[in-house]
CSV table of C-alpha atoms in Angstrom, one decimal:
chain,number,residue,atom,x,y,z
A,1080,MET,CA,96.1,163.7,134.9
A,1081,SER,CA,95.4,160.9,132.2
A,1082,ARG,CA,93.8,158.0,133.8
A,1083,PHE,CA,96.5,155.5,131.3
A,1084,GLN,CA,100.1,156.8,130.9
A,1085,ARG,CA,103.3,154.9,130.3
A,1086,MET,CA,105.2,152.9,132.3
A,1087,PRO,CA,108.6,154.1,132.9
A,1088,ALA,CA,111.2,151.6,131.8
A,1089,GLY,CA,112.9,149.2,133.8
A,1090,GLY,CA,109.7,149.4,136.1
A,1091,ASP,CA,109.2,145.2,136.0
A,1092,VAL,CA,106.7,144.5,139.2
A,1093,PRO,CA,108.2,141.6,141.7
A,1094,ARG,CA,107.6,138.5,141.5
A,1095,ASP,CA,106.1,137.0,144.7
A,1096,THR,CA,106.6,133.2,145.4
A,1097,THR,CA,105.3,132.9,148.8
A,1098,HIS,CA,102.1,132.7,147.5
A,1099,GLU,CA,102.9,128.8,145.2
A,1100,ALA,CA,102.5,126.1,148.0
A,1101,GLN,CA,99.1,124.4,147.6
A,1102,PHE,CA,96.7,125.8,149.0
A,1103,ARG,CA,94.3,124.9,151.7
A,1104,ARG,CA,90.8,125.9,152.5
A,1105,PRO,CA,89.8,127.2,155.7
A,1106,THR,CA,87.0,124.5,156.3
A,1107,ARG,CA,84.1,126.1,156.9
A,1108,SER,CA,84.2,127.9,153.9
A,1109,ALA,CA,85.2,124.6,152.7
A,1110,ARG,CA,82.4,122.6,153.9
A,1111,ALA,CA,79.5,125.6,152.7
A,1112,ALA,CA,82.0,125.6,148.9
A,1113,GLU,CA,81.4,121.7,148.6
A,1114,ASP,CA,77.5,121.7,149.9
A,1115,ILE,CA,76.8,124.7,147.3
A,1116,ARG,CA,79.2,123.2,144.3
A,1117,SER,CA,76.8,120.0,144.6
A,1118,ALA,CA,74.3,121.3,144.2
A,1119,HIS,CA,74.3,124.1,141.5
A,1120,GLY,CA,76.5,121.9,139.8
A,1121,GLY,CA,76.4,118.4,140.0
A,1122,ARG,CA,72.2,117.6,140.7
A,1123,ARG,CA,70.8,120.6,139.2
A,1124,LEU,CA,73.3,121.0,135.8
A,1125,ALA,CA,73.2,116.7,135.4
A,1126,ALA,CA,69.2,117.1,135.0
A,1127,GLY,CA,69.4,119.3,132.3
A,1128,VAL,CA,71.6,117.8,130.0
A,1129,THR,CA,70.3,113.7,130.8
A,1130,VAL,CA,67.4,115.7,128.7
A,1131,ALA,CA,69.6,115.9,126.1
A,1132,SER,CA,70.5,112.9,126.3
A,1133,VAL,CA,67.6,111.5,126.0
A,1134,ALA,CA,66.2,113.2,122.9
A,1135,ILE,CA,69.8,111.9,121.1
A,1136,VAL,CA,69.4,108.7,122.3
A,1137,LEU,CA,65.7,108.6,121.0
A,1138,ALA,CA,67.5,110.3,117.6
A,1139,HIS,CA,69.1,106.6,117.6
A,1140,LEU,CA,66.5,104.0,118.7
A,1141,LEU,CA,64.4,105.6,116.0
A,1142,HIS,CA,67.0,105.1,113.3
A,1143,ALA,CA,67.2,101.9,114.4
A,1144,TRP,CA,63.1,101.0,114.2
A,1145,GLY,CA,64.0,102.6,110.6
A,1146,LEU,CA,67.2,99.6,110.3
A,1147,ALA,CA,65.2,96.8,111.3
A,1148,THR,CA,63.0,95.8,108.3
A,1149,ILE,CA,66.8,96.3,106.0
A,1150,PHE,CA,68.8,93.5,107.7
A,1151,PRO,CA,69.4,90.1,107.0
A,1152,PRO,CA,67.4,87.2,108.5
A,1153,GLY,CA,69.0,86.7,111.6
A,1154,ARG,CA,70.3,89.9,112.7
A,1155,GLY,CA,69.5,92.6,113.7
A,1156,PRO,CA,69.4,95.7,116.6
A,1157,GLY,CA,67.5,94.5,119.1
A,1158,PRO,CA,69.4,92.8,121.4
A,1159,ALA,CA,72.4,95.4,121.9
A,1160,TRP,CA,68.9,98.2,122.8
A,1161,ILE,CA,67.7,94.9,125.3
A,1162,ALA,CA,70.8,95.3,126.2
A,1163,PHE,CA,71.0,99.8,126.1
A,1164,GLY,CA,68.0,99.5,128.3
A,1165,LEU,CA,68.6,96.9,130.7
A,1166,VAL,CA,71.4,99.3,131.3
A,1167,SER,CA,70.2,102.5,131.3
A,1168,VAL,CA,68.0,101.4,133.4
A,1169,GLY,CA,70.2,99.8,136.6
A,1170,ALA,CA,72.9,103.4,136.0
A,1171,VAL,CA,68.8,105.6,136.6
A,1172,VAL,CA,68.7,104.1,139.2
A,1173,ALA,CA,72.6,103.6,141.2
A,1174,THR,CA,72.7,107.2,140.0
A,1175,ARG,CA,69.6,108.3,141.2
A,1176,GLY,CA,70.0,111.4,144.5
A,1177,LEU,CA,74.1,111.3,143.8
A,1178,SER,CA,75.5,114.0,143.3
A,1179,ARG,CA,78.4,113.1,142.6
A,1180,VAL,CA,79.4,109.3,140.8
A,1181,PRO,CA,81.5,106.4,142.9
A,1182,ASP,CA,84.5,105.8,140.5
A,1183,TRP,CA,83.3,101.6,141.2
A,1184,VAL,CA,79.5,103.1,139.7
A,1185,PHE,CA,81.5,104.6,136.9
A,1186,ALA,CA,83.2,101.8,136.4
A,1187,ALA,CA,81.1,99.6,137.0
A,1188,LEU,CA,78.6,101.2,134.2
A,1189,LEU,CA,81.1,101.0,131.6
A,1190,ALA,CA,81.7,97.6,132.2
A,1191,ALA,CA,77.9,97.1,131.5
A,1192,LEU,CA,77.8,99.7,128.0
A,1193,ALA,CA,80.7,97.1,127.1
A,1194,VAL,CA,77.6,94.2,126.2
A,1195,PRO,CA,76.0,96.5,123.9
A,1196,ILE,CA,78.0,98.2,122.3
A,1197,TRP,CA,79.6,95.0,121.6
A,1198,LEU,CA,76.2,93.5,120.4
A,1199,ASP,CA,75.4,96.0,118.6
A,1200,VAL,CA,79.0,95.9,116.5
A,1201,VAL,CA,78.9,92.7,115.6
A,1202,ALA,CA,75.7,92.8,114.3
A,1203,THR,CA,76.0,95.7,112.4
A,1204,ASP,CA,79.1,93.8,111.0
A,1205,ASP,CA,79.7,94.0,106.6
A,1206,LEU,CA,76.7,95.4,106.6
A,1207,LEU,CA,77.8,98.9,106.5
A,1208,HIS,CA,77.0,98.2,101.8
A,1209,LEU,CA,73.8,98.5,102.8
A,1210,GLY,CA,73.2,102.1,104.5
A,1211,ILE,CA,73.1,99.3,108.0
A,1212,THR,CA,75.0,101.5,110.8
A,1213,PRO,CA,75.1,100.7,114.8
A,1214,THR,CA,72.7,102.6,116.7
A,1215,ALA,CA,73.1,101.5,120.2
A,1216,ALA,CA,76.5,102.3,120.6
A,1217,PRO,CA,76.6,105.9,120.1
A,1218,ALA,CA,73.2,105.7,122.8
A,1219,ALA,CA,75.6,104.1,124.6
A,1220,ALA,CA,78.1,106.5,125.0
A,1221,ALA,CA,74.8,109.2,125.1
A,1222,LEU,CA,74.7,108.0,128.8
A,1223,LEU,CA,78.0,109.0,129.4
A,1224,MET,CA,76.6,112.8,128.9
A,1225,PRO,CA,75.0,113.3,132.5
A,1226,VAL,CA,77.8,111.2,134.3
A,1227,ALA,CA,79.8,113.9,132.7
A,1228,ALA,CA,77.6,116.5,135.2
A,1229,LEU,CA,77.7,113.7,138.4
A,1230,ARG,CA,81.4,113.4,138.0
A,1231,GLU,CA,85.2,115.0,136.6
A,1232,THR,CA,84.5,115.1,132.5
A,1233,HIS,CA,88.2,113.3,132.0
A,1234,GLY,CA,86.7,109.4,132.3
A,1235,PRO,CA,82.9,109.1,130.4
A,1236,LEU,CA,85.0,112.1,127.6
A,1237,ALA,CA,87.4,109.1,127.8
A,1238,ALA,CA,85.1,106.7,127.8
A,1239,SER,CA,83.1,108.6,124.6
A,1240,ILE,CA,86.8,109.0,122.7
A,1241,ALA,CA,87.0,104.9,123.1
A,1242,ILE,CA,83.5,104.6,121.7
A,1243,ALA,CA,83.9,106.8,118.3
A,1244,GLY,CA,87.3,105.2,118.0
A,1245,VAL,CA,85.6,101.4,117.9
A,1246,LEU,CA,83.3,102.8,115.5
A,1247,THR,CA,84.7,104.5,112.8
A,1248,VAL,CA,87.6,101.6,113.1
A,1249,GLN,CA,84.7,99.1,112.6
A,1250,ALA,CA,83.5,101.5,109.6
A,1251,LEU,CA,87.2,102.4,108.3
A,1252,LEU,CA,87.7,98.1,107.4
A,1253,GLN,CA,84.3,97.8,105.4
A,1254,ALA,CA,85.4,101.1,102.8
A,1255,PRO,CA,86.5,98.5,99.9
A,1256,GLU,CA,82.7,97.1,100.0
A,1257,ALA,CA,81.1,100.6,101.7
A,1258,GLY,CA,82.2,103.2,99.8
A,1259,THR,CA,80.9,107.1,100.3
A,1260,ARG,CA,78.9,105.3,102.4
A,1261,THR,CA,82.1,105.3,104.7
A,1262,VAL,CA,81.0,108.5,105.4
A,1263,ILE,CA,77.9,107.7,107.1
A,1264,GLY,CA,79.9,105.1,109.9
A,1265,VAL,CA,82.5,107.4,111.0
A,1266,ALA,CA,80.0,109.8,110.7
A,1267,ILE,CA,77.8,107.7,113.2
A,1268,ALA,CA,81.1,107.3,115.1
A,1269,ALA,CA,81.0,111.1,115.0
A,1270,SER,CA,77.4,111.5,116.7
A,1271,ALA,CA,79.1,109.0,120.2
A,1272,VAL,CA,82.1,111.8,120.6
A,1273,VAL,CA,80.4,115.2,120.2
A,1274,PRO,CA,78.0,115.6,122.2
A,1275,VAL,CA,80.0,114.6,125.0
A,1276,VAL,CA,82.6,117.1,124.2
A,1277,LEU,CA,80.2,119.6,123.9
A,1278,VAL,CA,78.9,118.7,127.1
A,1279,VAL,CA,82.2,118.4,128.6
A,1280,ILE,CA,82.7,122.4,127.5
A,1281,ALA,CA,79.9,123.0,129.3
A,1282,VAL,CA,80.6,122.1,132.4
A,1283,ARG,CA,83.6,122.8,133.0
A,1284,GLY,CA,82.5,126.9,132.0
A,1285,PHE,CA,80.7,126.1,134.0
A,1286,ARG,CA,81.7,124.7,137.2
A,1287,ARG,CA,84.3,127.1,136.6
A,1288,LEU,CA,81.7,130.0,136.9
A,1289,VAL,CA,80.5,128.7,139.6
A,1290,GLY,CA,83.5,127.6,141.7
A,1291,ARG,CA,84.7,131.6,140.7
A,1292,GLU,CA,81.4,133.4,142.1
A,1293,LEU,CA,81.8,131.4,145.5
A,1294,ASP,CA,84.7,132.0,146.3
A,1295,LEU,CA,84.2,135.6,146.1
A,1296,THR,CA,80.7,135.1,147.9
A,1297,LEU,CA,83.0,133.6,150.7
A,1298,VAL,CA,85.7,135.8,151.0
A,1299,GLN,CA,83.2,139.1,150.8
A,1300,SER,CA,82.2,138.0,154.7
A,1301,THR,CA,85.5,140.0,155.1
A,1302,VAL,CA,84.8,143.1,154.4
A,1303,SER,CA,82.6,143.2,157.0
A,1304,THR,CA,84.9,142.9,159.9
A,1305,PRO,CA,87.3,144.8,161.9
A,1306,ARG,CA,89.6,146.5,161.7
A,1307,SER,CA,92.4,144.3,162.9
A,1308,ALA,CA,91.3,140.6,163.2
A,1309,VAL,CA,91.8,136.8,163.2
A,1310,GLY,CA,90.5,134.9,159.7
A,1311,MET,CA,88.5,132.1,159.7
A,1312,ARG,CA,91.6,130.0,158.7
A,1313,ALA,CA,93.9,132.5,162.2
A,1314,SER,CA,90.8,131.2,163.9
A,1315,GLU,CA,90.4,127.3,164.1
A,1316,GLU,CA,94.3,128.1,164.8
A,1317,LEU,CA,93.7,129.2,167.4
A,1318,ALA,CA,90.8,126.8,168.9
A,1319,GLU,CA,93.2,124.5,167.7
A,1320,LEU,CA,95.6,125.4,170.5
A,1321,ASP,CA,93.2,126.6,172.2
A,1322,TYR,CA,92.4,122.7,172.6
A,1323,ASP,CA,96.1,121.9,173.0
A,1324,ALA,CA,96.4,124.5,175.4
A,1325,GLU,CA,93.8,123.1,177.9
A,1326,ALA,CA,94.1,119.4,177.3
A,1327,LEU,CA,97.7,120.2,178.6
A,1328,LEU,CA,96.2,121.9,181.9
A,1329,ASP,CA,94.3,119.0,182.5
A,1330,ASP,CA,97.4,116.7,182.8
A,1331,VAL,CA,99.1,119.0,185.1
A,1332,GLY,CA,95.2,119.3,187.5
A,1333,ALA,CA,94.9,115.5,187.1
A,1334,GLY,CA,97.9,114.5,188.0
A,1335,ARG,CA,98.9,112.9,184.3
A,1336,ILE,CA,102.0,115.4,184.1
A,1337,VAL,CA,103.6,116.0,187.2
A,1338,LEU,CA,105.4,119.6,188.0
A,1339,PRO,CA,108.0,120.3,187.6
A,1340,LEU,CA,107.1,119.4,183.7
A,1341,PRO,CA,109.1,116.4,182.1
A,1342,PRO,CA,111.3,118.1,179.2
A,1343,ALA,CA,108.7,116.5,176.6
A,1344,ALA,CA,105.7,118.6,178.4
A,1345,ALA,CA,108.1,121.6,178.8
A,1346,GLU,CA,108.3,121.0,174.7
A,1347,ARG,CA,104.9,120.6,174.3
A,1348,ALA,CA,104.0,124.5,176.7
A,1349,GLY,CA,106.8,126.0,174.5
A,1350,GLN,CA,105.5,125.1,171.0
A,1351,LEU,CA,102.7,126.1,172.0
A,1352,ALA,CA,102.9,129.3,172.9
A,1353,ALA,CA,104.8,130.1,170.8
A,1354,ARG,CA,102.2,129.5,168.6
A,1355,LEU,CA,100.0,131.0,170.6
A,1356,ARG,CA,102.6,134.7,170.3
A,1357,VAL,CA,103.0,134.3,166.3
A,1358,ARG,CA,99.4,134.8,166.1
A,1359,LEU,CA,98.6,137.7,168.1
A,1360,ILE,CA,101.1,139.3,166.8
A,1361,GLU,CA,100.1,138.5,163.3
A,1362,GLY,CA,97.0,139.6,164.1
A,1363,ARG,CA,97.5,143.7,165.4
A,1364,THR,CA,98.4,143.9,160.9
A,1365,ASP,CA,96.2,141.0,159.6
A,1366,THR,CA,93.0,143.3,158.3
A,1367,TRP,CA,90.3,142.3,155.9
A,1368,LEU,CA,92.5,142.7,152.9
A,1369,ARG,CA,94.2,139.6,154.0
A,1370,HIS,CA,91.9,138.2,154.6
A,1371,ALA,CA,90.4,137.9,151.9
A,1372,VAL,CA,93.2,137.1,150.1
A,1373,THR,CA,94.5,134.2,152.2
A,1374,GLU,CA,91.2,132.5,152.1
A,1375,SER,CA,90.6,132.9,148.7
A,1376,ALA,CA,91.3,130.2,146.1
A,1377,TYR,CA,92.1,132.1,142.7
A,1378,LEU,CA,93.4,135.5,145.3
A,1379,SER,CA,95.6,133.7,147.1
A,1380,ARG,CA,97.7,132.4,143.4
A,1381,ARG,CA,98.3,136.0,142.0
A,1382,VAL,CA,98.1,138.7,144.4
A,1383,THR,CA,100.9,139.5,147.5
A,1384,ILE,CA,99.2,142.2,150.0
A,1385,ASP,CA,102.1,144.9,151.1
A,1386,ASP,CA,100.3,146.8,154.2
A,1387,PRO,CA,102.5,146.4,157.2
A,1388,ALA,CA,101.1,149.2,159.0
A,1389,GLY,CA,96.9,147.6,158.3
A,1390,LEU,CA,96.0,150.3,156.6
A,1391,ALA,CA,94.1,148.7,155.2
A,1392,GLY,CA,91.6,148.1,157.5
A,1393,LEU,CA,90.7,151.8,157.3
A,1394,LEU,CA,89.0,151.7,154.4
A,1395,GLY,CA,84.9,152.5,155.3
A,1396,PRO,CA,82.3,149.2,153.8
A,1397,GLY,CA,81.4,151.3,150.1
A,1398,GLN,CA,85.5,151.1,149.6
A,1399,ARG,CA,86.8,147.3,150.4
A,1400,ASP,CA,83.9,145.4,148.3
A,1401,GLY,CA,85.3,147.9,145.8
A,1402,LEU,CA,89.0,147.1,146.0
A,1403,LEU,CA,88.4,143.4,146.5
A,1404,LEU,CA,86.1,143.2,143.2
A,1405,ALA,CA,89.2,145.3,141.6
A,1406,LEU,CA,91.2,142.8,142.2
A,1407,TRP,CA,89.1,139.9,141.9
A,1408,LEU,CA,89.0,141.3,138.5
A,1409,ILE,CA,92.5,141.9,138.0
A,1410,ALA,CA,93.7,138.4,138.8
A,1411,GLY,CA,90.8,136.8,136.9
A,1412,GLN,CA,92.6,138.0,133.8
A,1413,ARG,CA,93.2,135.6,131.0
A,1414,ARG,CA,96.9,136.0,130.1
A,1415,ALA,CA,97.1,137.4,125.4
A,1416,LYS,CA,99.3,134.6,125.4
A,1417,ALA,CA,101.3,131.5,126.2
A,1418,SER,CA,105.1,132.9,126.5
A,1419,ALA,CA,103.2,135.8,128.8
A,1420,PRO,CA,104.5,136.0,132.0
A,1421,PRO,CA,101.8,134.3,135.2
A,1422,LEU,CA,100.1,137.0,136.2
A,1423,ARG,CA,100.8,138.4,139.5
A,1424,VAL,CA,99.3,142.1,141.3
A,1425,LEU,CA,101.1,143.1,144.3
A,1426,VAL,CA,99.5,145.7,146.7
A,1427,THR,CA,100.7,148.2,148.3
A,1428,CYS,CA,99.3,150.5,151.6
A,1429,ARG,CA,100.6,153.3,152.6
A,1430,ASP,CA,100.2,156.3,154.2
A,1431,ALA,CA,99.6,159.1,151.8
A,1432,ASP,CA,100.1,162.6,154.3
A,1433,ALA,CA,103.1,160.9,155.7
A,1434,GLU,CA,104.6,159.8,152.1
A,1435,GLU,CA,103.9,163.9,151.0
A,1436,ALA,CA,104.7,165.7,154.1
A,1437,GLY,CA,108.8,166.3,154.4
A,1438,PRO,CA,110.6,166.3,157.8
A,1439,ASP,CA,110.6,169.9,159.1
A,1440,ASP,CA,106.5,170.2,158.6
A,1441,GLY,CA,105.1,171.0,161.7
A,1442,ARG,CA,101.7,169.8,161.0
A,1443,LEU,CA,100.1,166.5,162.8
A,1444,TYR,CA,99.0,163.5,161.3
A,1445,ASP,CA,95.3,163.5,160.6
A,1446,GLY,CA,95.5,159.7,159.3
A,1447,THR,CA,92.4,161.3,156.7
A,1448,ARG,CA,94.9,159.5,153.1
A,1449,VAL,CA,95.9,156.1,151.7
A,1450,ALA,CA,97.4,155.6,148.7
A,1451,ILE,CA,97.4,152.1,147.7
A,1452,ARG,CA,99.1,150.7,144.4
A,1453,PHE,CA,99.0,147.5,142.4
A,1454,ASP,CA,101.3,146.9,140.2
A,1455,VAL,CA,100.4,144.4,137.9
A,1456,SER,CA,102.3,141.5,136.0
A,1457,GLY,CA,101.1,139.2,133.5
A,1458,VAL,CA,98.1,141.4,131.4
A,1459,THR,CA,97.4,144.9,129.8
A,1460,VAL,CA,95.9,147.5,131.1
A,1461,ARG,CA,93.9,146.7,127.3
A,1462,ARG,CA,93.2,143.9,129.1
A,1463,VAL,CA,91.4,144.8,132.1
A,1464,ASP,CA,87.4,144.5,132.2
A,1465,GLU,CA,85.9,148.4,132.2
A,1466,ALA,CA,83.2,147.5,135.8
A,1467,THR,CA,87.7,147.2,137.1
A,1468,TRP,CA,87.5,151.1,136.9
A,1469,GLU,CA,83.6,151.2,137.9
A,1470,ALA,CA,84.7,149.3,141.3
A,1471,LEU,CA,88.0,151.6,141.7
A,1472,ASP,CA,85.7,154.7,141.4
A,1473,ASN,CA,84.3,153.5,145.1
A,1474,VAL,CA,87.3,153.6,146.8
A,1475,GLY,CA,89.2,156.4,145.4
A,1476,ARG,CA,90.5,158.7,142.3
A,1477,HIS,CA,92.8,156.4,140.2
A,1478,ASP,CA,95.0,156.6,137.9
A,1479,ALA,CA,96.7,153.5,135.3
A,1480,VAL,CA,99.8,154.0,134.1
A,1481,ALA,CA,100.0,151.3,131.5
A,1482,GLY,CA,103.9,148.8,130.7
A,1483,LEU,CA,105.1,146.2,128.1
A,1484,ASP,CA,103.4,143.4,129.9
A,1485,GLY,CA,101.6,145.2,133.1
A,1486,PHE,CA,99.9,148.4,134.1
A,1487,ARG,CA,99.9,150.0,137.4
A,1488,ILE,CA,97.3,151.6,139.7
A,1489,ASP,CA,97.5,154.2,141.6
A,1490,ILE,CA,94.9,155.4,144.0
A,1491,ASP,CA,94.8,157.7,146.3
A,1492,CYS,CA,91.5,156.1,149.1
A,1493,ARG,CA,90.7,159.5,151.4
A,1494,ILE,CA,89.0,158.0,154.4
A,1495,ASP,CA,85.9,158.9,156.2
A,1496,PRO,CA,87.2,159.7,160.3
A,1497,THR,CA,83.1,158.1,161.1
A,1498,SER,CA,84.5,154.8,159.4
A,1499,ARG,CA,87.1,154.9,162.2
A,1500,ALA,CA,85.0,155.1,164.9
A,1501,GLY,CA,85.9,152.8,167.3
A,1502,THR,CA,89.6,151.3,165.9
A,1503,ALA,CA,92.8,152.7,167.7
A,1504,THR,CA,96.2,153.9,165.9
A,1505,PRO,CA,98.5,153.1,168.3
A,1506,ASN,CA,101.9,155.7,168.2
A,1507,ARG,CA,100.1,157.1,165.3
A,1508,ALA,CA,97.3,159.6,166.1
A,1509,ALA,CA,99.4,162.0,167.9
A,1510,ARG,CA,102.3,161.8,165.3
A,1511,PRO,CA,104.2,164.3,163.6
A,1512,ARG,CA,103.8,163.9,160.3
A,1513,GLY,CA,107.1,163.0,158.1
A,1514,ALA,CA,108.7,162.0,161.8
């Protein structure tokens, strides 16, 4: 069978809205994610950006040195650059050792930068016809480049746009006298915002890359879990339930709550018992795949798991890793156009042997094959990375059926009996196929 086929008409992928709620990462993985983002997406990235910022500042300083001789008497770039030097030293001291610039530090930095910018604009006003342009003001915008790597990028970008706007207005107001030299003034204004824009693009792309790879690393821990086990979020809830139950029993044992229990205490005990029963029942079919999707910031918004029997837990470590990577690569695809439906992936796991067996088939179920199906909408099969098919090769034989705005992947996964050692399959191992 060919890998790529045509999906029949009317084969729309069911859309699920259960994952539209806001994602909340488990506390332990959230703490690890924040630590790694701070180290790799903060100070280390800012160090490289700082080198580029210093180079731009030095270029503007050399420009100011060359213009100093043609300034009219009583005017010059000196006061603005002295103020800029003081602000730069203060910024370095205030942000030293920080992985994130607080809002109050950023606000104080903007207020301080207004001084050299104002001094520079006043010193160069009405001098563009002589070829004199601001130098300390665009250098002040360059100082925002490392700040963009240490906090949200919107603030530094907006500040640099504001600085460029002031310099542009100053150049355009002098256009009647400056003539063609107005272009030089506009170019200086552009030099205040373009480097910051490039840094913002690089920082956002780097953070997106680090976030995706970090999220994949965190959820890959589910690959080695037993067939039926609670995930990090469920374990945190069980720990809370255990603490609440222990506190209630301690109150009863110490006599703070008398027996029989008052209505309020009895209702509290009933709620704890109900939540515990629900969590234990869910744990019977909650497999590594469901935990991986639930605990991933990217998969939880796009992937839905339909595996009522918990068959994904039968997969071996290599098959699990390939299946998770394939899901990751598919869910990470971008839509071809904005009008396309949101990307959705429905993963269905069924007993392939039971589906193929007829009602009169007397053979016994051996549990060696699982049929896994991906129903993908919002992205075409042509946009799927080639590494996806290589990952699925580790899961089993697979065929792709293309559709208009999506595709379907059917995977015939054979289970290694050694991978099911020590796992129980209640009420299924000896039942007739097709029963």
